[in-house]
Coordinates of C-alpha atoms and ligand atoms in Angstrom, one line a residue:
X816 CA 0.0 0.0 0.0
X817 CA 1.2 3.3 -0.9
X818 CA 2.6 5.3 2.2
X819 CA 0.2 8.5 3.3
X820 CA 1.7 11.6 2.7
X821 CA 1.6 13.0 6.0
X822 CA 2.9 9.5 7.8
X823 CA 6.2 9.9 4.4
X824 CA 7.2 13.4 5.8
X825 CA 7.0 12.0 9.1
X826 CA 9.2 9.2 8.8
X827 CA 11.6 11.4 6.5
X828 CA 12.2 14.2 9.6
X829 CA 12.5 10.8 11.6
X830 CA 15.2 9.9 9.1
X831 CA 17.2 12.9 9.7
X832 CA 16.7 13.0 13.5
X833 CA 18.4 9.9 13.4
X834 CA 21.0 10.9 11.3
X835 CA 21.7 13.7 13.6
X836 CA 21.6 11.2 16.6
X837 CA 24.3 9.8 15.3
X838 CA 25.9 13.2 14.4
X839 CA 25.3 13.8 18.2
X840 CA 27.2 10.8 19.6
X841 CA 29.7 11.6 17.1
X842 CA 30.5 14.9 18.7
X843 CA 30.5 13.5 22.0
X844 CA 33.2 10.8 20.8
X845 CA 35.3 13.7 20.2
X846 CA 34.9 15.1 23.7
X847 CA 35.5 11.7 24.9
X848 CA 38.5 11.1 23.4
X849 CA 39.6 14.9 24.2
X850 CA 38.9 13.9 27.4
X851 CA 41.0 10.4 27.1
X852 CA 38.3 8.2 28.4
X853 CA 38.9 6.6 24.9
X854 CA 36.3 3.9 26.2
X855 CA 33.8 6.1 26.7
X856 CA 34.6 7.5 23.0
X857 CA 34.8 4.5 21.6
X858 CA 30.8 3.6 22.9
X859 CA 29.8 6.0 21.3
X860 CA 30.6 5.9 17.9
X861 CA 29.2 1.9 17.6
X862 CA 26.2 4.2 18.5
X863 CA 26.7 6.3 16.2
X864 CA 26.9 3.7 13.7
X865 CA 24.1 2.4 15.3
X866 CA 21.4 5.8 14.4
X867 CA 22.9 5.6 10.5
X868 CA 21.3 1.9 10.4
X869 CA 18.1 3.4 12.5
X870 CA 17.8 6.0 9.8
X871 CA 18.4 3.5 7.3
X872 CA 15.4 1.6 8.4
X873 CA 13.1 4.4 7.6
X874 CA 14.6 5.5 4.4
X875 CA 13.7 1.6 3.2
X876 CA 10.1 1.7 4.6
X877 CA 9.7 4.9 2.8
X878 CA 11.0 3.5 -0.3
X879 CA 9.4 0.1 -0.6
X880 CA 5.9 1.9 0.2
X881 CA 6.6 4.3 -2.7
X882 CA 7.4 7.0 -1.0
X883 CA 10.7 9.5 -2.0
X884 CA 13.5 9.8 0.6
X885 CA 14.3 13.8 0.9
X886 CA 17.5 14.4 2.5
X887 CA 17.6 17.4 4.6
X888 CA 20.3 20.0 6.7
X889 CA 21.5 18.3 9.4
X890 CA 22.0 20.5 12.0
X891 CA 25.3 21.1 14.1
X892 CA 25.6 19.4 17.1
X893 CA 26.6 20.3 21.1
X894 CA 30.3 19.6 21.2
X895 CA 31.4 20.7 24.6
X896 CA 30.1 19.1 28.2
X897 CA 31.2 20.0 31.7
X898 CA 31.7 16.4 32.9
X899 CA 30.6 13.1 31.5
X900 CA 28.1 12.8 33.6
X901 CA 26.4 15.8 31.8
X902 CA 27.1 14.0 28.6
X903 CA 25.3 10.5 29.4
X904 CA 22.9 12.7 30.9
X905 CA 22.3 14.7 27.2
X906 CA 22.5 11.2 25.1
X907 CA 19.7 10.0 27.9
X908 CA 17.4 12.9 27.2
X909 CA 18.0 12.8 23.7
X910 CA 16.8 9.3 23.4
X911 CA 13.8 10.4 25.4
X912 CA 13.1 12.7 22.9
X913 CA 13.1 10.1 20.1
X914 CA 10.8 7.5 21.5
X915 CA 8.2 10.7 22.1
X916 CA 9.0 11.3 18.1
X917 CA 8.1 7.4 17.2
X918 CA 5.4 7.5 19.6
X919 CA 4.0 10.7 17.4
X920 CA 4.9 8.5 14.3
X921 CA 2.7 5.2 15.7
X922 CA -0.3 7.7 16.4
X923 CA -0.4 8.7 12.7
X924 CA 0.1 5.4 11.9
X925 CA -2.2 4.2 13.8
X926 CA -4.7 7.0 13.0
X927 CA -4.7 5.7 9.5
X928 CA -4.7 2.2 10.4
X929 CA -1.8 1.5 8.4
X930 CA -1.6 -2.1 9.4
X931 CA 2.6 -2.0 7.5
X932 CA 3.8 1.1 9.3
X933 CA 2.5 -0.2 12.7
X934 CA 4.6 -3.4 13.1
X935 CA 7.5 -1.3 11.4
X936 CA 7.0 1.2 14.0
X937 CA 6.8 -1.5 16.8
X938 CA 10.7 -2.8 16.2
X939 CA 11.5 1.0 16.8
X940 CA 9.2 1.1 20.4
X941 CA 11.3 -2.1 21.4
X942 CA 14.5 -0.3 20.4
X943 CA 14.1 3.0 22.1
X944 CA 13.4 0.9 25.3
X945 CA 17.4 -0.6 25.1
X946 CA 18.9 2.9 24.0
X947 CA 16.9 4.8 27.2
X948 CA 17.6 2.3 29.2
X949 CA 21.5 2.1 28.4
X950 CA 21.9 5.8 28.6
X951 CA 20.3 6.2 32.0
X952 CA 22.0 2.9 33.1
X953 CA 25.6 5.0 32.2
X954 CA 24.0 8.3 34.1
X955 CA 23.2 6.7 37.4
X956 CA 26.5 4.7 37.2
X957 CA 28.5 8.3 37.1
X958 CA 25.9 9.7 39.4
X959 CA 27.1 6.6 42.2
X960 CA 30.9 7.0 41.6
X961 CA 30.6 10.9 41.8
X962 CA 33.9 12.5 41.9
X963 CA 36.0 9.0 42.3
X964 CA 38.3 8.8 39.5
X965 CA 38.6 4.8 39.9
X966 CA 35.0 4.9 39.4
X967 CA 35.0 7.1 36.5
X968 CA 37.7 4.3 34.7
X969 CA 36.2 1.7 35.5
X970 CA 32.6 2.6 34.1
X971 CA 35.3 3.3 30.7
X972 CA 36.3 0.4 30.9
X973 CA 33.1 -1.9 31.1
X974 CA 31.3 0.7 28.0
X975 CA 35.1 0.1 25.8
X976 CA 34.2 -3.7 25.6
X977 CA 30.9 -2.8 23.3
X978 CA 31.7 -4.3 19.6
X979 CA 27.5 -3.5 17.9
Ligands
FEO1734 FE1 17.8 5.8 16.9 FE2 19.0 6.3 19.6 O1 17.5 6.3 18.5

């Protein structure tokens, strides 16, 4: 079935919101490593990779349905935090914001009882689950060690070891 107008331009902002999710974690890569917690760094540009393939996803639902990808500005991203803990607790609320976007998407979807977007839409619902919960998971971690710097290595340590 032919994808609704409205639900296309939808999913094509969605499209670059994930691209500049990715642009996001990108930047904070760069702090990471500027800050040498290279693990840290290193976490988040798998998750960056991660958002291209998220974005990816849409451009092929938008495609297969008949729809026309339109690539658009992505726009700049933050590239200096006070601590990491201010970081984790920006890639946290960011995600936040994305599941309230997919959310906005599933309504439409819904609303127009598109019965391919919705189970399309319900891989993402899963998804934003894991990426809130890992972000916040990293937040409180920082928020427990506080100032230690042990603590602070350690937590680089564990996030270094993630390969996808
Ligand atoms: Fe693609 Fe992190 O949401």
């Amino acid at each position: 079935m032919q994808i609704n107008k409205e639900l296309e331009d939808l999913m094509n902002d969605q499209l670059n919101f994930e691209l500049y999710s990715g642009y996001l974690y990108l930047a904070m890569a760069a702090w990471f490593e500027d800050q040498n917690l290279d693990g840290m760094a290193s976490w988040m540009r798998v998750q960056a990779k991660e958002e291209y393939e998220h974005a990816m996803k849409f451009w092929k639902h938008v495609v297969d349905r008949g729809g026309r990808v339109i690539l658009k500005q992505i726009d700049a991203p933050k590239s200096e935090w006070s601590s990491p803990l201010e970081a984790w607790e920006d890639a946290y609320e960011h995600e936040k914001i994305v599941t309230k976007r997919i959310f906005k998407i599933g309504d439409l979807a819904e609303k127009l009882g598109d019965k391919s977007a919705i189970p399309f839409l319900n891989w993402f619902y899963d998804e934003q689950i894991e990426e809130e919960e890992q972000t916040m998971k990293v937040r409180d971690l920082l928020k427990k060690v506080g100032d230690s710097v042990n603590g602070l290595y350690m937590i680089d340590n564990y996030l270094r070891k993630r390969s996808d």
